[in-house]
Short mmCIF file of C-alpha atoms in Angstrom, two decimals:
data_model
loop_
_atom_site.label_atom_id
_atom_site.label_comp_id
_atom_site.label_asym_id
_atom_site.label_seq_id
_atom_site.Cartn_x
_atom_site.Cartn_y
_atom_site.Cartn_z
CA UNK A 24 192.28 6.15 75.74
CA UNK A 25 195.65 7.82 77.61
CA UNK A 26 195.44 8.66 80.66
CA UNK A 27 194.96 12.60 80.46
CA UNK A 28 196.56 13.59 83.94
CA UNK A 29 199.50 11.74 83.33
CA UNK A 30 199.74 13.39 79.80
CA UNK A 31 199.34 16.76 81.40
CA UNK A 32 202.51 16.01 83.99
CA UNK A 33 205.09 14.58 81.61
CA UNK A 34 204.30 14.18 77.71
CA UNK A 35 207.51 13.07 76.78
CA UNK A 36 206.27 9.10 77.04
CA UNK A 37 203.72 9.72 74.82
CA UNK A 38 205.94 11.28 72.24
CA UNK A 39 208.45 9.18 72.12
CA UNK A 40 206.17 6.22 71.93
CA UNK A 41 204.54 7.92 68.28
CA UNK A 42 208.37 8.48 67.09
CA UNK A 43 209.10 4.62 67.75
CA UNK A 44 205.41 3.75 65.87
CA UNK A 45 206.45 6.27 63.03
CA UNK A 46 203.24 8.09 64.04
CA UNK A 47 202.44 11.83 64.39
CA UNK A 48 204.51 13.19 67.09
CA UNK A 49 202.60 16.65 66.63
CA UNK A 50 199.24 15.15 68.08
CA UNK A 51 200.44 14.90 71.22
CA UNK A 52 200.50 18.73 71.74
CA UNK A 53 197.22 19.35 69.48
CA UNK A 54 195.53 16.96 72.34
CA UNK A 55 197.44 18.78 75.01
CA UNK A 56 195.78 22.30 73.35
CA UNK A 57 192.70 21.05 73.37
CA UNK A 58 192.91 20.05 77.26
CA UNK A 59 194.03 23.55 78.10
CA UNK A 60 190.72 24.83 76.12
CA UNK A 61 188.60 22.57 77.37
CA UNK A 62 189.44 23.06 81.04
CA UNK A 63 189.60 26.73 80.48
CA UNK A 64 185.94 27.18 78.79
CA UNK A 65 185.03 24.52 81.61
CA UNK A 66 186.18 26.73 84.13
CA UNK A 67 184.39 29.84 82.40
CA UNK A 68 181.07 28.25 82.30
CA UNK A 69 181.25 27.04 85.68
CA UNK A 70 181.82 30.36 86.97
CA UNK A 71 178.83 32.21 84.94
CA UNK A 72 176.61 29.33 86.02
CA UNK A 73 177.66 30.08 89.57
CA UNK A 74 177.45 33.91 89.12
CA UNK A 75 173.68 33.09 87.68
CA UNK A 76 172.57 31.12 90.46
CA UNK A 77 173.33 33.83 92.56
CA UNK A 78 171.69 36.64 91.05
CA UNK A 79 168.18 33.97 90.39
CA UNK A 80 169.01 34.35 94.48
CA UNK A 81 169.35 37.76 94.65
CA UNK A 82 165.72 38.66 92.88
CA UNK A 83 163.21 37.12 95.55
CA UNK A 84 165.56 39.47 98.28
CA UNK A 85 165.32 42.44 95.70
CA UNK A 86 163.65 45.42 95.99
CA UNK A 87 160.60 46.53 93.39
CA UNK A 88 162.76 48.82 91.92
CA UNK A 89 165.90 46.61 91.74
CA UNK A 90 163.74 43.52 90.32
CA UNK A 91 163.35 44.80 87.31
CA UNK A 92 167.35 45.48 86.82
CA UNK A 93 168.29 41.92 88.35
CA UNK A 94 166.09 39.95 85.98
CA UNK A 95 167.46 41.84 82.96
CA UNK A 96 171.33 40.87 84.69
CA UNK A 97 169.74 37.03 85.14
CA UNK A 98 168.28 37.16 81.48
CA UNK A 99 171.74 38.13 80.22
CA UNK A 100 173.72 35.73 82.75
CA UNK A 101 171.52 32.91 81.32
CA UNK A 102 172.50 33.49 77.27
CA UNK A 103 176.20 33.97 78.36
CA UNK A 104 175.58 30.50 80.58
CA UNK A 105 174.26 28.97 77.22
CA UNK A 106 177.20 30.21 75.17
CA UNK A 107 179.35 29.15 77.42
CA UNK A 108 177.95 25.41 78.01
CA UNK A 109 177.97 25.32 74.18
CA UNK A 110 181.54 26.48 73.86
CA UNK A 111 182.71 23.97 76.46
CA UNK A 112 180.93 21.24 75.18
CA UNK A 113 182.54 21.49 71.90
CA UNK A 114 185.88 22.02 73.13
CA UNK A 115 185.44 18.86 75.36
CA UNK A 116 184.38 17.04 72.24
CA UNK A 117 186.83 18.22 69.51
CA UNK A 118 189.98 17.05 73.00
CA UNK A 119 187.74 13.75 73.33
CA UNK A 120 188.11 12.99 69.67
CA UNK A 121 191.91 14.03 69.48
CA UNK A 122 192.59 11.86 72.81
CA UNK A 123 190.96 9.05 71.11
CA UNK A 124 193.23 9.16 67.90
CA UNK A 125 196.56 8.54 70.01
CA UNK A 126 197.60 4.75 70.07
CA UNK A 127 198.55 3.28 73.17
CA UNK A 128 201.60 3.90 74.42
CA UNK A 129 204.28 1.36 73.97
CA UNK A 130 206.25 -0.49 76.60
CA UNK A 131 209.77 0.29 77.66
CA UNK A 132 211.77 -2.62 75.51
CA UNK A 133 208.87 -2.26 72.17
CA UNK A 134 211.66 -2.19 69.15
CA UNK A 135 211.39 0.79 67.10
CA UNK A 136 210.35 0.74 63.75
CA UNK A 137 207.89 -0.90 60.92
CA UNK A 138 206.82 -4.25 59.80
CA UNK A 139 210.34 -5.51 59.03
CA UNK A 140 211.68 -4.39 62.68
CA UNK A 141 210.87 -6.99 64.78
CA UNK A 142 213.06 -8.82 66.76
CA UNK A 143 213.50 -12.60 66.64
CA UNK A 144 214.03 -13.68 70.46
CA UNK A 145 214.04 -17.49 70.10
CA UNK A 146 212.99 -20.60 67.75
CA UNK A 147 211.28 -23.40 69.05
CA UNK A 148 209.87 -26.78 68.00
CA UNK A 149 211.05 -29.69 65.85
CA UNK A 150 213.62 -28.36 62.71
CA UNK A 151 212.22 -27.90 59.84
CA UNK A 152 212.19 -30.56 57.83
CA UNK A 153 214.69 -31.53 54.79
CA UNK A 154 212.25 -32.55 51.80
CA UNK A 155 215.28 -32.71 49.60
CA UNK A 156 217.12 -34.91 51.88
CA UNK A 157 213.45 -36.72 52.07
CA UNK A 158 213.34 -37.26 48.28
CA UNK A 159 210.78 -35.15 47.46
CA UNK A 160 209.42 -31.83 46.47
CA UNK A 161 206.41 -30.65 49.37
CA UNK A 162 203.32 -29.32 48.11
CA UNK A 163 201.17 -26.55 49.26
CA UNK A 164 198.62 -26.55 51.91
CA UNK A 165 196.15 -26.10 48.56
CA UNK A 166 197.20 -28.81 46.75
CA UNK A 167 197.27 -31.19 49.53
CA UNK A 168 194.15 -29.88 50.78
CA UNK A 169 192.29 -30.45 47.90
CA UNK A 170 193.59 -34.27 47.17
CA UNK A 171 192.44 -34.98 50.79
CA UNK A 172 189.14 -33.39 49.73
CA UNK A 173 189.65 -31.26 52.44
CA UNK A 174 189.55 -27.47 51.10
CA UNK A 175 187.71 -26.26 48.15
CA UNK A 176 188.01 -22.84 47.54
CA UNK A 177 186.78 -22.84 43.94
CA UNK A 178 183.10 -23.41 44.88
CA UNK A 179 183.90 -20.77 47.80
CA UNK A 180 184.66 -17.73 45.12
CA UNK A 181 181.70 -19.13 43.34
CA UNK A 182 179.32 -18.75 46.48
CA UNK A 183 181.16 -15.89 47.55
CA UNK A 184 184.13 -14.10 45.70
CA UNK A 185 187.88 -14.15 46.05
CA UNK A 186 189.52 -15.35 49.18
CA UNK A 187 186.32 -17.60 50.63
CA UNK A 188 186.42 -21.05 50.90
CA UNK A 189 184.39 -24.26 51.71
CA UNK A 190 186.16 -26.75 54.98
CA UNK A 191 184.40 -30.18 54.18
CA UNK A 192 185.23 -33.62 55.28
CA UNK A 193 188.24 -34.23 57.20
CA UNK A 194 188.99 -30.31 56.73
CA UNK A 195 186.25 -29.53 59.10
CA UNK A 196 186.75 -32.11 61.29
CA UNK A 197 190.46 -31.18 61.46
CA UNK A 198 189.71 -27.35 62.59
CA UNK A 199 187.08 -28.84 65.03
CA UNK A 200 189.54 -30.63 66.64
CA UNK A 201 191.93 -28.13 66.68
CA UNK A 202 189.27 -25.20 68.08
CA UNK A 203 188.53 -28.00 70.81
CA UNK A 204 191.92 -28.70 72.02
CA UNK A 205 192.15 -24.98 72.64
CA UNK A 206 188.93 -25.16 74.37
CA UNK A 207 190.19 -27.46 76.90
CA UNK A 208 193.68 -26.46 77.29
CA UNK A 209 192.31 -23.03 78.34
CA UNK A 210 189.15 -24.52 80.42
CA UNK A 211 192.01 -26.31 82.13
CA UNK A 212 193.66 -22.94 82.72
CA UNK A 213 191.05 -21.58 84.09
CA UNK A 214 189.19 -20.08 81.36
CA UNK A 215 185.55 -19.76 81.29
CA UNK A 216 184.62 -20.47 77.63
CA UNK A 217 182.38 -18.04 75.66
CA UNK A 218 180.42 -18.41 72.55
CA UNK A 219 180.89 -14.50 71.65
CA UNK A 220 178.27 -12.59 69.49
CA UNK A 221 179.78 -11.09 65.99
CA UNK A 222 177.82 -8.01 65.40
CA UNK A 223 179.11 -5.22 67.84
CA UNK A 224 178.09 -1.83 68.03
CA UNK A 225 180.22 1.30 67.36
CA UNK A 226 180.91 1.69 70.72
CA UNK A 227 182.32 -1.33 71.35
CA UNK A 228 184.23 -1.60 68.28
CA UNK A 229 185.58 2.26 68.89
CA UNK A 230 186.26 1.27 72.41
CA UNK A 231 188.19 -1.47 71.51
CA UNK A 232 190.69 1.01 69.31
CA UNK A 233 189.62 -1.33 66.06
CA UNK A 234 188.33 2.29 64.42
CA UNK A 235 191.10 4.48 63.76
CA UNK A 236 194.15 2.68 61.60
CA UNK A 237 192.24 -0.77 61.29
CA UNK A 238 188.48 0.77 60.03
CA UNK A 239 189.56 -0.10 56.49
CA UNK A 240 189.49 -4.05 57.46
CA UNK A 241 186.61 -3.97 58.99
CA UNK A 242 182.66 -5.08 57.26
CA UNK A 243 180.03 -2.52 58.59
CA UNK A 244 176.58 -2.88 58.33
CA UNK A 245 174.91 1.08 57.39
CA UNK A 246 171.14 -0.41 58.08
CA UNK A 247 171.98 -1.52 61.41
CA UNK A 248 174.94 0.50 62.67
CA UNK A 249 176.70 -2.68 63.34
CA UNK A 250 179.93 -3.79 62.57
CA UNK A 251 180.94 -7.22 61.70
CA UNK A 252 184.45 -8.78 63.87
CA UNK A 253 187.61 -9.66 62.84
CA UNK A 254 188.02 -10.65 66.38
CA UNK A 255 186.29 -12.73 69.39
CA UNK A 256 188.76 -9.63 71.62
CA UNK A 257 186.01 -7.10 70.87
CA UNK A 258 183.25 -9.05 71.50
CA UNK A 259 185.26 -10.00 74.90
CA UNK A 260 186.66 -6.52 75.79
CA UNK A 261 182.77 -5.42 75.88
CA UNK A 262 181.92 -7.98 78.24
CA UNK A 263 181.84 -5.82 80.95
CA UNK A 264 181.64 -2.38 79.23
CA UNK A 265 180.73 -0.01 81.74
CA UNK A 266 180.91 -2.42 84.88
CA UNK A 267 183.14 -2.26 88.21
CA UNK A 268 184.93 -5.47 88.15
CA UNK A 269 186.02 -7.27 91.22
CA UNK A 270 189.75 -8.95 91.25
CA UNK A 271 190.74 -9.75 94.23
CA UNK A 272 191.18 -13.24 93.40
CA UNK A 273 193.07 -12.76 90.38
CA UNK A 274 192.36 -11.33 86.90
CA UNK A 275 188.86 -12.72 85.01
CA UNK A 276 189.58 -15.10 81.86
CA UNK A 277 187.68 -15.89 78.77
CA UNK A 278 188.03 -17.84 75.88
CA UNK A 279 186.37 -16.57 72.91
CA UNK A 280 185.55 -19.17 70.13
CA UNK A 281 183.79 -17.27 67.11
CA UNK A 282 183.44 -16.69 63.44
CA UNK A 283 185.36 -13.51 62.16
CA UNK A 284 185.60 -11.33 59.37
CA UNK A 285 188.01 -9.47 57.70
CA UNK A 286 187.97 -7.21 54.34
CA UNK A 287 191.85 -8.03 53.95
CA UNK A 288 191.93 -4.07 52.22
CA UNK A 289 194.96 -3.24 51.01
CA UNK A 290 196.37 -6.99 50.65
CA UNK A 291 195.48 -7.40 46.94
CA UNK A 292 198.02 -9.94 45.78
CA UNK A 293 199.04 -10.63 49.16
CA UNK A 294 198.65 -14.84 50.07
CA UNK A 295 195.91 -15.21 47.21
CA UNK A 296 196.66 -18.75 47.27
CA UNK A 297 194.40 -21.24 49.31
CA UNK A 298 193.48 -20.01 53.19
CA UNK A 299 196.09 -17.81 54.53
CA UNK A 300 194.84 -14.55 54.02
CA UNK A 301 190.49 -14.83 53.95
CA UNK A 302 187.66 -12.95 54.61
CA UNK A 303 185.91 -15.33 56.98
CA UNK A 304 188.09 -18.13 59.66
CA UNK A 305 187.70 -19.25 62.81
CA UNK A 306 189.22 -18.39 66.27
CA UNK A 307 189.57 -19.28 69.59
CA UNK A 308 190.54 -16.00 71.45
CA UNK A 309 192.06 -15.50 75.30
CA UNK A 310 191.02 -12.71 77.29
CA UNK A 311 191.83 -11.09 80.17
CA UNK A 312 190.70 -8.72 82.52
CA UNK A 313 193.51 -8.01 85.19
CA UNK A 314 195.14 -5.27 87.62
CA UNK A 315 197.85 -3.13 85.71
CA UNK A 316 200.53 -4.26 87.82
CA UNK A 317 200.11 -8.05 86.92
CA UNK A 318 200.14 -7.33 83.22
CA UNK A 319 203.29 -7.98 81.95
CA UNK A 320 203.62 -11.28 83.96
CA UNK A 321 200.16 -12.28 82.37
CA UNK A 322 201.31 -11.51 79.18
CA UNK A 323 204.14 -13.82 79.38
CA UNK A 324 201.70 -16.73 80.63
CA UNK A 325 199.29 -15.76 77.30
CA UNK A 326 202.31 -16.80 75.23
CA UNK A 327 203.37 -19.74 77.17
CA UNK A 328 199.61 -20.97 76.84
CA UNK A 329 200.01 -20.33 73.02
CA UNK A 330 203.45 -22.35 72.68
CA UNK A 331 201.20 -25.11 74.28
CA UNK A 332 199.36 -25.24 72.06
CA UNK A 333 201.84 -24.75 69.00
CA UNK A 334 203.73 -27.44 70.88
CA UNK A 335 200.77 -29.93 70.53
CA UNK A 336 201.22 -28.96 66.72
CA UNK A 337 204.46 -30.03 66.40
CA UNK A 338 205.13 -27.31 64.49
CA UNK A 339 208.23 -25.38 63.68
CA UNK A 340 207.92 -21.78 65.10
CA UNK A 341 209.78 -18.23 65.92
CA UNK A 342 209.12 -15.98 68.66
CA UNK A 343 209.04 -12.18 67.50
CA UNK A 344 208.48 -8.87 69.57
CA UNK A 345 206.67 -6.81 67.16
CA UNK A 346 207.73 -3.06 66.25
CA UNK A 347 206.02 -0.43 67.36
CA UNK A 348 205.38 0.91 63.87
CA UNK A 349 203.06 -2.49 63.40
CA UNK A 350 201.18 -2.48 66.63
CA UNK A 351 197.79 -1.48 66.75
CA UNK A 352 196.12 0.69 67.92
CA UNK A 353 195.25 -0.72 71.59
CA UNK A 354 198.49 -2.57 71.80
CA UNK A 355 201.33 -1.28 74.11
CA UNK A 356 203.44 -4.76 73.37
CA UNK A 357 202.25 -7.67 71.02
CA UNK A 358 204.43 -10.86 70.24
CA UNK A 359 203.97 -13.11 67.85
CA UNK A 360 204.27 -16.77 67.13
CA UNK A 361 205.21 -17.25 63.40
CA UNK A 362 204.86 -21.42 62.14
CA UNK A 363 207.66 -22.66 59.31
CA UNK A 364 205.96 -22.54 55.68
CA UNK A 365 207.94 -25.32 53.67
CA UNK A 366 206.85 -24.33 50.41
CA UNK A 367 207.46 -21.05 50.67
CA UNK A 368 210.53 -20.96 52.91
CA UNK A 369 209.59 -18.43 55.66
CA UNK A 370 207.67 -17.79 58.78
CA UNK A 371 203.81 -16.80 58.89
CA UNK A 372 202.29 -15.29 62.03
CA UNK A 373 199.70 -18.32 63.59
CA UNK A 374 199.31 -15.95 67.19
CA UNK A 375 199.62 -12.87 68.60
CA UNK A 376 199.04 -12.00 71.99
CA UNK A 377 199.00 -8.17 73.01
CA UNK A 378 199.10 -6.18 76.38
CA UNK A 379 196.89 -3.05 76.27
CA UNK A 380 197.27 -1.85 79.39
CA UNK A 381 194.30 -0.07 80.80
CA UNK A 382 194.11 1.73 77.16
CA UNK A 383 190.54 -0.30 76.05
CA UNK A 384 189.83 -0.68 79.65
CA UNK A 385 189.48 3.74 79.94
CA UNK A 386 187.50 3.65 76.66
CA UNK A 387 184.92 1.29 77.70
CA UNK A 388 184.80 2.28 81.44
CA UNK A 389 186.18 -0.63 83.35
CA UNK A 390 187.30 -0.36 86.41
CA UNK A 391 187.69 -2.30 90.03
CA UNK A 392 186.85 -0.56 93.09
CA UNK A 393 190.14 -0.76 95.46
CA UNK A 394 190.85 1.00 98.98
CA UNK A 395 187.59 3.12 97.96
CA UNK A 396 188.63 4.30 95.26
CA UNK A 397 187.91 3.47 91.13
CA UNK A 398 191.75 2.11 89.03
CA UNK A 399 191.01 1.21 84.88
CA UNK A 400 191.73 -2.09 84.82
CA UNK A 401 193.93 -3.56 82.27
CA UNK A 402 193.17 -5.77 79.20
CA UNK A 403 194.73 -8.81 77.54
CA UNK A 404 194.45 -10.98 74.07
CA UNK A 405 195.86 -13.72 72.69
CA UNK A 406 195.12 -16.40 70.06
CA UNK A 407 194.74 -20.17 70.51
CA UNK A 408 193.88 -21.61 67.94
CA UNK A 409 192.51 -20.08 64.55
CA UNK A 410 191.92 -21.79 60.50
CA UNK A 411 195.42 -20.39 59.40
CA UNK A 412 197.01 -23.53 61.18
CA UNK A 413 195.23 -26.01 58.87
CA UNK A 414 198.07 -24.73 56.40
CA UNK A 415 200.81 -24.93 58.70
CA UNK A 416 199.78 -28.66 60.05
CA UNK A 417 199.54 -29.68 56.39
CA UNK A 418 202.45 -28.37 54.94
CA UNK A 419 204.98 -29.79 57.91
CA UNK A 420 203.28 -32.93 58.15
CA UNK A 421 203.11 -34.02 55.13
CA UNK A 422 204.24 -37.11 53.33
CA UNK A 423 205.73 -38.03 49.86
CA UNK A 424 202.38 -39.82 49.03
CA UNK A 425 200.33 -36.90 49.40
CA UNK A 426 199.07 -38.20 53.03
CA UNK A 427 199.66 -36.15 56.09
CA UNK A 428 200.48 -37.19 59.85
CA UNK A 429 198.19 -36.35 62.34
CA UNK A 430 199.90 -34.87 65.40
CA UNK A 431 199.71 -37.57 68.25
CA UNK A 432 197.90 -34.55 70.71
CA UNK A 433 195.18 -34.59 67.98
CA UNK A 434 194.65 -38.21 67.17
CA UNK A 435 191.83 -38.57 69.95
CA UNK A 436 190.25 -35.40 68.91
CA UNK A 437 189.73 -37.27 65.40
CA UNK A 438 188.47 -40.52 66.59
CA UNK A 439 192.24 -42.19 66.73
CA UNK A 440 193.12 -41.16 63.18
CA UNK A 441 196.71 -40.98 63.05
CA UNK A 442 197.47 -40.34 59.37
CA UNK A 443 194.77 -38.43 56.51
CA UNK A 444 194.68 -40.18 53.19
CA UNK A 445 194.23 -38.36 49.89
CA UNK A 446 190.84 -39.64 48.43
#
């Protein structure tokens, strides 16, 4: 949630941040509306109450032949109290509801635009490789996956439908690794890391901002009022829901390592092919609770910790800054760390690590305690490590022979294996 006051003083910020996301400029002044009523029905009731608490005063001091008068003027007072509690408390929930549809506002520097807007701002890692200078064609994560008995997706649509998928063998072993490298490169760090639960509550998924734009994607279970994550940063954010945090020595960090789930709505035809796009992965998740004024120099250290890591990969990558217009809802700033795909000859996103300012922080009602008074904290994400790299590892390491290259970092991870052999 926005910070209302600062709304009320100057809501030209929060308008031009929903022209940059391609949003509706127009709910800025419907929340603004809403305020005005709200406050102004507050005020109202407020004032009856007051005016009733007087005359309930008034009748012990009154006269038998006033009593009967000031109880009828207390009788009346107390429906018009009613009516107006009623009328304020709707007002206060119809401004609540519009407040909690506006996205975070974006950073000074966010590119304007869509999808396609982003803006590359460096490419790191080895070059990508030159399979026709190599003598030979390179094959898809799949197909190499599957000669290494590694992936089998056909007996995962059997089990479970489209876009699930069985890790066996060396598969699982390889995403173990991976998931523990990430473990201790952010235990290292400073990290303390947490084995997060999956099944949230509305509140915590709501809180999060994971319910407006991004509902679609998301599994909900009616019987329970649960809902099922697509991210350990949910889980995480909720952590301290409600709680008065203490940073003095710096901001609190967790590493999430959980299952997640995704419905993938609205990506029918959309990276059908093997694991890139699934219902159900793996992820090792940063998070971080910190003072406002050291978030943007702990967002850059979120991405240097995921270039570590990508580093350790030996992968090809891009750095973007992602337009506003493909932000979510929470996230004032995101970039994104996008690995070389050989066989299909572009970039696909393996991290993203978001500022959201104190935006989840106000929803879920965390806060630090400074010079006596109560400051919304602010809240960080970033990925580690998730199953997506499995087809980036494969596809850049492969060689003509259908074996693939361990990265060295890995080997011990894997017992010392420095090369997988197709069975």
């Amino acid at each position: 949630m926005i910070d209302m006051r600062a709304l009320r003083e100057d809501p030209e910020p929060a308008r031009a941040s929903q022209r940059a996301r391609g949003a509706d400029v127009e709910l800025v002044d419907r929340i603004l509306e809403a305020d005005t009523k709200r406050r102004e029905l507050l005020q109202e009731f407020e004032q009856l109450r007051s005016q009733q608490k007087e005359v309930s005063r008034s009748v012990g001091r009154a006269s038998k032949e006033e009593r009967p008068a000031i109880l009828a003027e207390a009788k009346e007072l107390a429906a018009r109290v009613k009516n107006a509690e009623a009328a304020s408390n709707e007002a206060g929930e119809e401004a609540d509801k519009l407040a909690r549809m506006l996205p975070n506002l974006i950073l000074p520097g966010v590119p304007t635009g869509g999808e396609e807007d982003f803006v590359v701002l460096r490419h790191e890692g080895p070059d990508p490789r030159d399979f026709a200078a190599e003598g030979f064609e390179p094959k898809d994560h799949l197909e190499i996956g599957e000669k290494l008995d590694a992936i089998d997706v056909e007996r995962g649509a059997k089990i479970s439908g489209s876009r699930f998928y069985y890790l066996k063998g060396i598969g699982a072993r390889l995403e173990l690794a991976m998931m523990t490298m990430a473990l201790d490169q952010a235990v290292a760090a400073g990290f303390t890391p947490m084995m997060t639960p999956t099944l949230v509550t509305p509140q915590v998924m709501g809180g999060t901002g994971f319910l407006n734009e991004h509902s679609d994607e998301i599994y909900y279970l009616p019987a329970d009022d649960l809902y099922l994550v697509g991210t350990s940063e949910v889980a995480l954010a909720g952590y301290h829901m409600g709680e008065i945090l203490d940073l003095s020595d710096g901001p609190k960090h967790y590493l999430g390592w959980s299952t997640c789930y995704r419905r993938e709505a609205g990506a029918a035809g959309r990276d059908t092919r093997g694991i890139i796009r699934v219902h159900q992965f793996n992820k090792a998740e940063m998070f971080s609770f910190c003072r406002p004024e050291d978030a943007e120099e702990e967002h850059k250290k979120f991405l240097a910790w995921e270039e570590e890591m990508l580093a350790k990969m030996e992968l090809p990558y891009r750095v973007i800054d992602t337009a506003a217009g493909d932000l979510g809802t929470s996230a004032a700033r995101k970039f994104d760390c996008e690995a070389w795909l050989p066989t299909q000859q572009r970039y696909m996103e393996v991290t993203s690590t978001s500022n959201c300012t104190t935006f989840q922080a106000r929803r879920l009602g965390i806060r630090e305690r400074r010079d006596g008074q109560m400051f919304p904290v602010a809240t960080l994400n970033g990925t580690l490590a998730t199953t997506r790299w499995l087809v980036a590892i494969l596809e850049n390491h492969q060689r003509e022979d259908g074996s693939v290259r361990v990265p060295e970092a890995m080997r011990p991870y894997l017992g010392g294996i420095d090369v997988l052999e197709p069975r």
